[in-house]
Amino acid sequence: MNAMSRRGALRALGALASMPFVPTMALARARPRVVVIGAGYGGATAARYLELWAGGAVDVTLVERDAAFVSCPLSNLVLAGSRTLRDITVAYARIAKRVRVVHDAAIAIDPQHRRIRLARGGDLRYDRVILSPGIDFFFDRIEGLDTTVARERAPHAWRAGPQTLALRRRLEAMPDGGVFAISIPRAPFRCPPGPYERACQVAWYFRRAKPRSKILILDGNEDVQSKKALFMRAWNEDYEGIVEYRPDCVLTGVDVGTGTLRFETADDVRADVLNVIPPQRAGDIARDANLITANGQWCEVDYLTFESVKVPGIHVLGDAIQVAPQMPKSGHMANQHGKVAAAAVLALLAERPVNAEPVVNNTCYSFIDDREAVHITSVHRYDATQKTFLPVPGATGLSPAKSAREGDDGFAWAHAIWQDMLG
Ligand SMILES: Cc1cc2nc3c(=O)[nH]c(=O)nc-3n(C[C@H](O)[C@H](O)[C@H](O)COP(=O)(O)OP(=O)(O)OC[C@H]3O[C@@H](n4cnc5c(N)ncnc54)[C@H](O)[C@@H]3O)c2cc1C
């Protein structure tokens, strides 16, 4: 496809808007191709909004290796038993009516020939790629975690699905009076409040089902990373005697045979159920495509377009990127990235200027028990001088206290965002 025909297709957007009777297929041969890899919070949003805003003038393909979307937000409630995996699973059927969904794994990107290789064979050609692969883990940074068996016996459950159920089964099998240990890596990691919410959820389960049991939060950081006062209050008041928080516990080794965790400086810990959340990096496909540029961990992007600073034509979103100051790695934020990137890709394809002042926001709910939640919000505006998003002063909000009303809002938030991204 030459540049003129691509431009023509995008220019046709305005005309299509005023002439709904014009068949979209008339543009089919001239349509630029955008392939989105990863149909999670970032990728599904980008695909959906590309389709919505382009009105048929762009050929959008969404590549996803999983059969259905399973949400990490609310997955800690599945661990606790107040929700099921089915409650947090959404089919891809609705978005598949709007964009072509290919259920396969992307295994390589060839930027020179603009092709993506798929695991089951075959290539997809693209004019631009949007990549939102989420995270993968540095298992090799923790001695003893190098085998599949070890990883099954100390599951991270930091991607929702089979691991969530595996950890739930371990909690159910643990005798009353046992110890559950959750190890948190050094920041940055996916969902800063997530591990602390998990401790609350497991405490809620223990209080009802195994009241003599204990939870040890072994944090690789010097302090609680998000909503500190709210979580501390929950551990001291709601879950007094159940939860113990220990900072500066940088994990170096695991012995799944004896249930022992070893640390850089802290004393060894023995527990009955281990939940080891390893250090994280951008997903494998981002690493394999040479997109990781920051600390061997994350992909740096131009925040106006989310295009990789290293490989032109590839836009990276969500948890995989090197985030701007105080920007969380969250589902809500990945959804916001998806919209900024979709708008920028359409502008670039049409050879029009991109929005020079994007603003994104984040709201994150954490459940203290099965009904009550707390939240934190922030707003981030692009700063042209520093070429990054900066938090808008005064825009950050934190719940004064947990409430059932916030819990209702938290469930409503999840359903609204699933609909926004998946239709
Ligand atoms: C326990 C927990 C609780 C959380 N709670 C919240 C919360 O309350 N609110 C919030 O906003 N965020 C929350 N998060 C964080 C949120 O889940 C992530 O920030 C979000 O999922 C990031 O979106 P993403 O698009 O980057 O990655 P993902 O949503 O993980 O999507 C990545 C997708 O890419 C697919 N994929 C990867 N590689 C390939 C490939 N090579 N080929 C094809 N497909 C591929 C994966 O299968 C996956 O579907 C939580 C996370 C956890 C672990």
PDB file of C-alpha atoms in Angstrom, residues 141-396:
ATOM      1  CA  ARG A 141      16.707 -13.536  40.139  1.00  0.00           C
ATOM      2  CA  ILE A 142      15.384 -15.813  42.892  1.00  0.00           C
ATOM      3  CA  GLU A 143      17.414 -18.910  43.632  1.00  0.00           C
ATOM      4  CA  GLY A 144      15.284 -22.046  43.726  1.00  0.00           C
ATOM      5  CA  LEU A 145      12.562 -20.657  41.473  1.00  0.00           C
ATOM      6  CA  ASP A 146      14.131 -22.021  38.290  1.00  0.00           C
ATOM      7  CA  THR A 147      11.888 -25.094  37.892  1.00  0.00           C
ATOM      8  CA  THR A 148       8.232 -25.442  36.937  1.00  0.00           C
ATOM      9  CA  VAL A 149       7.612 -27.443  40.106  1.00  0.00           C
ATOM     10  CA  ALA A 150       9.025 -24.653  42.293  1.00  0.00           C
ATOM     11  CA  ARG A 151       6.900 -22.057  40.505  1.00  0.00           C
ATOM     12  CA  GLU A 152       3.799 -24.190  41.027  1.00  0.00           C
ATOM     13  CA  ARG A 153       4.526 -24.535  44.726  1.00  0.00           C
ATOM     14  CA  ALA A 154       5.181 -20.811  45.185  1.00  0.00           C
ATOM     15  CA  PRO A 155       2.715 -19.348  42.666  1.00  0.00           C
ATOM     16  CA  HIS A 156       2.726 -15.620  41.955  1.00  0.00           C
ATOM     17  CA  ALA A 157      -0.917 -15.363  40.819  1.00  0.00           C
ATOM     18  CA  TRP A 158       0.151 -12.025  39.334  1.00  0.00           C
ATOM     19  CA  ARG A 159      -1.580 -12.900  36.060  1.00  0.00           C
ATOM     20  CA  ALA A 160      -5.161 -13.901  36.754  1.00  0.00           C
ATOM     21  CA  GLY A 161      -6.284 -17.375  35.710  1.00  0.00           C
ATOM     22  CA  PRO A 162      -4.938 -20.834  36.566  1.00  0.00           C
ATOM     23  CA  GLN A 163      -2.416 -19.428  39.061  1.00  0.00           C
ATOM     24  CA  THR A 164      -5.192 -17.638  40.961  1.00  0.00           C
ATOM     25  CA  LEU A 165      -7.025 -20.948  41.347  1.00  0.00           C
ATOM     26  CA  ALA A 166      -3.810 -22.788  42.264  1.00  0.00           C
ATOM     27  CA  LEU A 167      -3.081 -20.324  45.081  1.00  0.00           C
ATOM     28  CA  ARG A 168      -6.703 -20.521  46.251  1.00  0.00           C
ATOM     29  CA  ARG A 169      -6.447 -24.323  46.480  1.00  0.00           C
ATOM     30  CA  ARG A 170      -3.280 -23.986  48.580  1.00  0.00           C
ATOM     31  CA  LEU A 171      -5.018 -21.600  50.963  1.00  0.00           C
ATOM     32  CA  GLU A 172      -7.972 -23.977  51.264  1.00  0.00           C
ATOM     33  CA  ALA A 173      -5.686 -26.933  51.943  1.00  0.00           C
ATOM     34  CA  MET A 174      -3.673 -25.074  54.609  1.00  0.00           C
ATOM     35  CA  PRO A 175      -4.555 -26.150  58.174  1.00  0.00           C
ATOM     36  CA  ASP A 176      -5.935 -23.586  60.619  1.00  0.00           C
ATOM     37  CA  GLY A 177      -2.968 -22.097  62.456  1.00  0.00           C
ATOM     38  CA  GLY A 178      -0.806 -22.066  59.316  1.00  0.00           C
ATOM     39  CA  VAL A 179       1.212 -19.153  57.900  1.00  0.00           C
ATOM     40  CA  PHE A 180       0.696 -17.530  54.484  1.00  0.00           C
ATOM     41  CA  ALA A 181       3.702 -15.499  53.255  1.00  0.00           C
ATOM     42  CA  ILE A 182       3.463 -13.005  50.408  1.00  0.00           C
ATOM     43  CA  SER A 183       6.738 -11.725  48.970  1.00  0.00           C
ATOM     44  CA  ILE A 184       6.636  -8.360  47.149  1.00  0.00           C
ATOM     45  CA  PRO A 185       9.369  -7.365  44.680  1.00  0.00           C
ATOM     46  CA  ARG A 186      11.060  -4.000  44.584  1.00  0.00           C
ATOM     47  CA  ALA A 187       9.007  -1.325  42.763  1.00  0.00           C
ATOM     48  CA  PRO A 188       8.111  -0.746  40.006  1.00  0.00           C
ATOM     49  CA  PHE A 189       5.781  -3.696  39.621  1.00  0.00           C
ATOM     50  CA  ARG A 190       2.283  -4.327  38.225  1.00  0.00           C
ATOM     51  CA  CYS A 191      -0.392  -2.753  40.462  1.00  0.00           C
ATOM     52  CA  PRO A 192       1.321  -1.028  43.419  1.00  0.00           C
ATOM     53  CA  PRO A 193      -1.600  -1.588  45.859  1.00  0.00           C
ATOM     54  CA  GLY A 194      -2.305  -5.157  44.628  1.00  0.00           C
ATOM     55  CA  PRO A 195      -0.174  -7.126  47.124  1.00  0.00           C
ATOM     56  CA  TYR A 196      -1.579  -5.198  50.099  1.00  0.00           C
ATOM     57  CA  GLU A 197      -5.139  -5.728  48.866  1.00  0.00           C
ATOM     58  CA  ARG A 198      -4.277  -9.429  48.574  1.00  0.00           C
ATOM     59  CA  ALA A 199      -3.174  -9.522  52.223  1.00  0.00           C
ATOM     60  CA  CYS A 200      -6.551  -8.000  53.231  1.00  0.00           C
ATOM     61  CA  GLN A 201      -8.451 -10.520  51.131  1.00  0.00           C
ATOM     62  CA  VAL A 202      -6.609 -13.537  52.516  1.00  0.00           C
ATOM     63  CA  ALA A 203      -7.060 -12.103  56.042  1.00  0.00           C
ATOM     64  CA  TRP A 204     -10.808 -11.850  55.398  1.00  0.00           C
ATOM     65  CA  TYR A 205     -10.835 -15.511  54.380  1.00  0.00           C
ATOM     66  CA  PHE A 206      -8.717 -16.597  57.383  1.00  0.00           C
ATOM     67  CA  ARG A 207     -10.859 -14.686  59.867  1.00  0.00           C
ATOM     68  CA  ARG A 208     -13.918 -16.626  58.725  1.00  0.00           C
ATOM     69  CA  ALA A 209     -12.416 -20.029  57.868  1.00  0.00           C
ATOM     70  CA  LYS A 210      -9.062 -20.392  59.707  1.00  0.00           C
ATOM     71  CA  PRO A 211      -8.986 -17.822  62.527  1.00  0.00           C
ATOM     72  CA  ARG A 212      -5.723 -19.049  64.091  1.00  0.00           C
ATOM     73  CA  SER A 213      -3.779 -18.515  60.869  1.00  0.00           C
ATOM     74  CA  LYS A 214      -1.314 -15.706  60.124  1.00  0.00           C
ATOM     75  CA  ILE A 215      -0.229 -13.604  57.135  1.00  0.00           C
ATOM     76  CA  LEU A 216       3.282 -12.284  56.692  1.00  0.00           C
ATOM     77  CA  ILE A 217       3.733  -9.467  54.167  1.00  0.00           C
ATOM     78  CA  LEU A 218       7.413  -9.529  53.212  1.00  0.00           C
ATOM     79  CA  ASP A 219       7.984  -6.327  51.289  1.00  0.00           C
ATOM     80  CA  GLY A 220      11.101  -5.841  49.149  1.00  0.00           C
ATOM     81  CA  ASN A 221      10.521  -2.101  49.536  1.00  0.00           C
ATOM     82  CA  GLU A 222      11.192   0.138  52.491  1.00  0.00           C
ATOM     83  CA  ASP A 223       7.507   0.927  52.942  1.00  0.00           C
ATOM     84  CA  VAL A 224       3.958   0.224  51.747  1.00  0.00           C
ATOM     85  CA  GLN A 225       3.804   1.423  48.131  1.00  0.00           C
ATOM     86  CA  SER A 226       0.216   2.712  47.937  1.00  0.00           C
ATOM     87  CA  LYS A 227      -2.726   3.710  50.190  1.00  0.00           C
ATOM     88  CA  LYS A 228      -0.481   3.145  53.213  1.00  0.00           C
ATOM     89  CA  ALA A 229      -2.662   4.663  55.947  1.00  0.00           C
ATOM     90  CA  LEU A 230      -5.772   2.844  54.695  1.00  0.00           C
ATOM     91  CA  PHE A 231      -4.087  -0.557  54.522  1.00  0.00           C
ATOM     92  CA  MET A 232      -2.347  -0.079  57.880  1.00  0.00           C
ATOM     93  CA  ARG A 233      -5.668   0.733  59.481  1.00  0.00           C
ATOM     94  CA  ALA A 234      -7.220  -2.415  58.008  1.00  0.00           C
ATOM     95  CA  TRP A 235      -4.351  -4.608  59.277  1.00  0.00           C
ATOM     96  CA  ASN A 236      -4.355  -3.007  62.738  1.00  0.00           C
ATOM     97  CA  GLU A 237      -8.123  -2.806  63.235  1.00  0.00           C
ATOM     98  CA  ASP A 238      -9.981  -5.276  60.988  1.00  0.00           C
ATOM     99  CA  TYR A 239      -7.285  -7.933  60.906  1.00  0.00           C
ATOM    100  CA  GLU A 240      -5.507  -7.359  64.213  1.00  0.00           C
ATOM    101  CA  GLY A 241      -3.340 -10.339  65.137  1.00  0.00           C
ATOM    102  CA  ILE A 242      -3.655 -11.855  61.647  1.00  0.00           C
ATOM    103  CA  VAL A 243      -1.475  -9.621  59.436  1.00  0.00           C
ATOM    104  CA  GLU A 244       2.155  -8.711  60.083  1.00  0.00           C
ATOM    105  CA  TYR A 245       3.976  -6.289  57.751  1.00  0.00           C
ATOM    106  CA  ARG A 246       7.776  -6.442  57.378  1.00  0.00           C
ATOM    107  CA  PRO A 247       9.613  -3.914  55.131  1.00  0.00           C
ATOM    108  CA  ASP A 248      13.071  -4.338  53.521  1.00  0.00           C
ATOM    109  CA  CYS A 249      12.641  -8.042  52.758  1.00  0.00           C
ATOM    110  CA  VAL A 250      14.357  -8.369  49.372  1.00  0.00           C
ATOM    111  CA  LEU A 251      13.893 -12.006  48.382  1.00  0.00           C
ATOM    112  CA  THR A 252      16.957 -13.874  47.130  1.00  0.00           C
ATOM    113  CA  GLY A 253      15.975 -17.544  47.436  1.00  0.00           C
ATOM    114  CA  VAL A 254      13.142 -20.004  47.919  1.00  0.00           C
ATOM    115  CA  ASP A 255      13.205 -23.586  49.178  1.00  0.00           C
ATOM    116  CA  VAL A 256       9.800 -24.972  48.291  1.00  0.00           C
ATOM    117  CA  GLY A 257      10.666 -28.287  49.997  1.00  0.00           C
ATOM    118  CA  THR A 258      10.832 -26.695  53.455  1.00  0.00           C
ATOM    119  CA  GLY A 259       8.688 -23.634  52.643  1.00  0.00           C
ATOM    120  CA  THR A 260      11.580 -21.279  53.401  1.00  0.00           C
ATOM    121  CA  LEU A 261      12.164 -17.803  51.996  1.00  0.00           C
ATOM    122  CA  ARG A 262      15.634 -16.226  52.119  1.00  0.00           C
ATOM    123  CA  PHE A 263      16.381 -12.494  51.945  1.00  0.00           C
ATOM    124  CA  GLU A 264      19.245 -10.089  51.279  1.00  0.00           C
ATOM    125  CA  THR A 265      19.426  -8.959  54.913  1.00  0.00           C
ATOM    126  CA  ALA A 266      16.272 -10.071  56.791  1.00  0.00           C
ATOM    127  CA  ASP A 267      16.037 -13.403  58.649  1.00  0.00           C
ATOM    128  CA  ASP A 268      14.762 -16.501  56.854  1.00  0.00           C
ATOM    129  CA  VAL A 269      11.028 -17.109  57.016  1.00  0.00           C
ATOM    130  CA  ARG A 270       9.187 -20.431  56.958  1.00  0.00           C
ATOM    131  CA  ALA A 271       5.560 -20.543  55.860  1.00  0.00           C
ATOM    132  CA  ASP A 272       2.908 -23.108  54.907  1.00  0.00           C
ATOM    133  CA  VAL A 273       1.694 -21.287  51.779  1.00  0.00           C
ATOM    134  CA  LEU A 274       4.138 -19.248  49.712  1.00  0.00           C
ATOM    135  CA  ASN A 275       3.067 -16.503  47.317  1.00  0.00           C
ATOM    136  CA  VAL A 276       6.219 -15.286  45.604  1.00  0.00           C
ATOM    137  CA  ILE A 277       5.673 -12.312  43.289  1.00  0.00           C
ATOM    138  CA  PRO A 278       8.962 -12.097  41.367  1.00  0.00           C
ATOM    139  CA  PRO A 279      10.517  -8.920  39.917  1.00  0.00           C
ATOM    140  CA  GLN A 280       8.925  -8.014  36.599  1.00  0.00           C
ATOM    141  CA  ARG A 281       9.699  -6.700  33.120  1.00  0.00           C
ATOM    142  CA  ALA A 282       7.890  -6.044  29.858  1.00  0.00           C
ATOM    143  CA  GLY A 283       6.356  -9.173  28.304  1.00  0.00           C
ATOM    144  CA  ASP A 284       8.553 -11.593  26.332  1.00  0.00           C
ATOM    145  CA  ILE A 285       7.487 -10.370  22.886  1.00  0.00           C
ATOM    146  CA  ALA A 286       8.650  -6.834  23.785  1.00  0.00           C
ATOM    147  CA  ARG A 287      12.020  -8.194  24.914  1.00  0.00           C
ATOM    148  CA  ASP A 288      12.363 -10.370  21.807  1.00  0.00           C
ATOM    149  CA  ALA A 289      11.554  -7.391  19.562  1.00  0.00           C
ATOM    150  CA  ASN A 290      14.382  -5.380  21.206  1.00  0.00           C
ATOM    151  CA  LEU A 291      12.000  -2.832  22.641  1.00  0.00           C
ATOM    152  CA  ILE A 292      13.276  -2.921  26.219  1.00  0.00           C
ATOM    153  CA  THR A 293      15.464   0.121  26.823  1.00  0.00           C
ATOM    154  CA  ALA A 294      15.164   1.014  30.541  1.00  0.00           C
ATOM    155  CA  ASN A 295      17.160  -1.047  33.100  1.00  0.00           C
ATOM    156  CA  GLY A 296      16.684  -4.200  31.054  1.00  0.00           C
ATOM    157  CA  GLN A 297      13.082  -4.067  32.299  1.00  0.00           C
ATOM    158  CA  TRP A 298      10.737  -1.702  30.522  1.00  0.00           C
ATOM    159  CA  CYS A 299      10.142  -0.106  27.084  1.00  0.00           C
ATOM    160  CA  GLU A 300      10.674   3.629  26.766  1.00  0.00           C
ATOM    161  CA  VAL A 301       8.154   5.415  24.556  1.00  0.00           C
ATOM    162  CA  ASP A 302       7.383   8.861  23.217  1.00  0.00           C
ATOM    163  CA  TYR A 303       4.474   9.695  25.522  1.00  0.00           C
ATOM    164  CA  LEU A 304       2.664  11.695  22.824  1.00  0.00           C
ATOM    165  CA  THR A 305       2.254   8.634  20.604  1.00  0.00           C
ATOM    166  CA  PHE A 306       3.464   5.681  22.722  1.00  0.00           C
ATOM    167  CA  GLU A 307       5.800   4.851  19.846  1.00  0.00           C
ATOM    168  CA  SER A 308       8.930   3.021  20.942  1.00  0.00           C
ATOM    169  CA  VAL A 309      11.980   5.294  21.225  1.00  0.00           C
ATOM    170  CA  LYS A 310      13.982   2.481  19.636  1.00  0.00           C
ATOM    171  CA  VAL A 311      11.915   0.829  16.912  1.00  0.00           C
ATOM    172  CA  PRO A 312       9.780   3.089  14.673  1.00  0.00           C
ATOM    173  CA  GLY A 313       6.281   1.896  13.837  1.00  0.00           C
ATOM    174  CA  ILE A 314       5.833  -0.044  17.083  1.00  0.00           C
ATOM    175  CA  HIS A 315       3.765   1.543  19.859  1.00  0.00           C
ATOM    176  CA  VAL A 316       3.980   0.047  23.355  1.00  0.00           C
ATOM    177  CA  LEU A 317       1.362   0.448  26.088  1.00  0.00           C
ATOM    178  CA  GLY A 318       0.349  -0.564  29.552  1.00  0.00           C
ATOM    179  CA  ASP A 319       2.498  -2.303  32.126  1.00  0.00           C
ATOM    180  CA  ALA A 320       5.274  -2.938  29.584  1.00  0.00           C
ATOM    181  CA  ILE A 321       6.376   0.703  29.398  1.00  0.00           C
ATOM    182  CA  GLN A 322       8.785   2.743  31.473  1.00  0.00           C
ATOM    183  CA  VAL A 323       6.133   4.803  33.216  1.00  0.00           C
ATOM    184  CA  ALA A 324       6.180   8.568  33.742  1.00  0.00           C
ATOM    185  CA  PRO A 325       6.741   9.913  37.300  1.00  0.00           C
ATOM    186  CA  GLN A 326       4.081   8.603  39.722  1.00  0.00           C
ATOM    187  CA  MET A 327       2.161   6.939  36.908  1.00  0.00           C
ATOM    188  CA  PRO A 328       0.986   3.530  38.183  1.00  0.00           C
ATOM    189  CA  LYS A 329       1.138   0.287  36.247  1.00  0.00           C
ATOM    190  CA  SER A 330      -2.614  -0.293  36.369  1.00  0.00           C
ATOM    191  CA  GLY A 331      -5.459  -1.556  34.222  1.00  0.00           C
ATOM    192  CA  HIS A 332      -7.115   1.856  34.299  1.00  0.00           C
ATOM    193  CA  MET A 333      -3.885   3.507  33.154  1.00  0.00           C
ATOM    194  CA  ALA A 334      -3.372   0.918  30.394  1.00  0.00           C
ATOM    195  CA  ASN A 335      -6.904   1.705  29.196  1.00  0.00           C
ATOM    196  CA  GLN A 336      -5.942   5.393  29.066  1.00  0.00           C
ATOM    197  CA  HIS A 337      -2.726   4.612  27.176  1.00  0.00           C
ATOM    198  CA  GLY A 338      -4.840   2.639  24.698  1.00  0.00           C
ATOM    199  CA  LYS A 339      -6.942   5.676  23.850  1.00  0.00           C
ATOM    200  CA  VAL A 340      -4.006   8.104  23.528  1.00  0.00           C
ATOM    201  CA  ALA A 341      -2.164   5.613  21.323  1.00  0.00           C
ATOM    202  CA  ALA A 342      -5.214   4.857  19.139  1.00  0.00           C
ATOM    203  CA  ALA A 343      -5.767   8.574  18.479  1.00  0.00           C
ATOM    204  CA  ALA A 344      -2.054   9.112  17.780  1.00  0.00           C
ATOM    205  CA  VAL A 345      -1.815   6.154  15.387  1.00  0.00           C
ATOM    206  CA  LEU A 346      -4.803   7.416  13.401  1.00  0.00           C
ATOM    207  CA  ALA A 347      -3.257  10.895  13.224  1.00  0.00           C
ATOM    208  CA  LEU A 348       0.117   9.492  12.128  1.00  0.00           C
ATOM    209  CA  LEU A 349      -1.495   7.329   9.438  1.00  0.00           C
ATOM    210  CA  ALA A 350      -3.334  10.398   8.145  1.00  0.00           C
ATOM    211  CA  GLU A 351      -0.140  12.453   8.383  1.00  0.00           C
ATOM    212  CA  ARG A 352      -1.829  14.882  10.716  1.00  0.00           C
ATOM    213  CA  PRO A 353      -0.363  16.333  13.944  1.00  0.00           C
ATOM    214  CA  VAL A 354      -0.954  14.275  17.076  1.00  0.00           C
ATOM    215  CA  ASN A 355      -2.602  15.755  20.166  1.00  0.00           C
ATOM    216  CA  ALA A 356       0.176  17.767  21.808  1.00  0.00           C
ATOM    217  CA  GLU A 357      -1.433  17.893  25.273  1.00  0.00           C
ATOM    218  CA  PRO A 358      -2.786  14.488  26.282  1.00  0.00           C
ATOM    219  CA  VAL A 359      -4.170  14.082  29.803  1.00  0.00           C
ATOM    220  CA  VAL A 360      -4.750  10.688  31.425  1.00  0.00           C
ATOM    221  CA  ASN A 361      -6.195   9.660  34.763  1.00  0.00           C
ATOM    222  CA  ASN A 362      -6.293   6.686  37.081  1.00  0.00           C
ATOM    223  CA  THR A 363      -8.659   5.346  39.700  1.00  0.00           C
ATOM    224  CA  CYS A 364      -7.732   2.259  41.629  1.00  0.00           C
ATOM    225  CA  TYR A 365     -10.060   0.478  44.071  1.00  0.00           C
ATOM    226  CA  SER A 366      -8.728  -1.951  46.664  1.00  0.00           C
ATOM    227  CA  PHE A 367     -11.086  -4.259  48.528  1.00  0.00           C
ATOM    228  CA  ILE A 368     -10.577  -4.568  52.272  1.00  0.00           C
ATOM    229  CA  ASP A 369     -13.126  -7.389  52.618  1.00  0.00           C
ATOM    230  CA  ASP A 370     -15.824  -8.884  50.379  1.00  0.00           C
ATOM    231  CA  ARG A 371     -17.842  -5.617  50.204  1.00  0.00           C
ATOM    232  CA  GLU A 372     -15.856  -2.639  51.440  1.00  0.00           C
ATOM    233  CA  ALA A 373     -13.217  -0.849  49.405  1.00  0.00           C
ATOM    234  CA  VAL A 374     -10.972   2.216  49.276  1.00  0.00           C
ATOM    235  CA  HIS A 375      -9.686   4.137  46.280  1.00  0.00           C
ATOM    236  CA  ILE A 376      -6.908   6.395  45.029  1.00  0.00           C
ATOM    237  CA  THR A 377      -7.108   8.707  42.008  1.00  0.00           C
ATOM    238  CA  SER A 378      -4.602  10.749  40.018  1.00  0.00           C
ATOM    239  CA  VAL A 379      -4.451  12.879  36.879  1.00  0.00           C
ATOM    240  CA  HIS A 380      -1.351  13.125  34.644  1.00  0.00           C
ATOM    241  CA  ARG A 381      -0.811  15.860  32.042  1.00  0.00           C
ATOM    242  CA  TYR A 382       1.830  15.814  29.295  1.00  0.00           C
ATOM    243  CA  ASP A 383       4.543  18.396  29.874  1.00  0.00           C
ATOM    244  CA  ALA A 384       6.084  19.542  26.593  1.00  0.00           C
ATOM    245  CA  THR A 385       9.268  20.838  28.247  1.00  0.00           C
ATOM    246  CA  GLN A 386      10.078  17.646  30.100  1.00  0.00           C
ATOM    247  CA  LYS A 387       8.503  15.425  27.411  1.00  0.00           C
ATOM    248  CA  THR A 388       6.748  13.288  29.975  1.00  0.00           C
ATOM    249  CA  PHE A 389       3.451  13.058  31.849  1.00  0.00           C
ATOM    250  CA  LEU A 390       3.506  14.840  35.207  1.00  0.00           C
ATOM    251  CA  PRO A 391       0.952  14.440  37.988  1.00  0.00           C
ATOM    252  CA  VAL A 392      -1.468  17.380  38.136  1.00  0.00           C
ATOM    253  CA  PRO A 393      -0.977  19.034  41.557  1.00  0.00           C
ATOM    254  CA  GLY A 394      -4.025  18.763  43.806  1.00  0.00           C
ATOM    255  CA  ALA A 395      -5.741  16.190  41.609  1.00  0.00           C
ATOM    256  CA  THR A 396      -4.749  13.158  43.675  1.00  0.00           C
TER     257      THR A 396
END
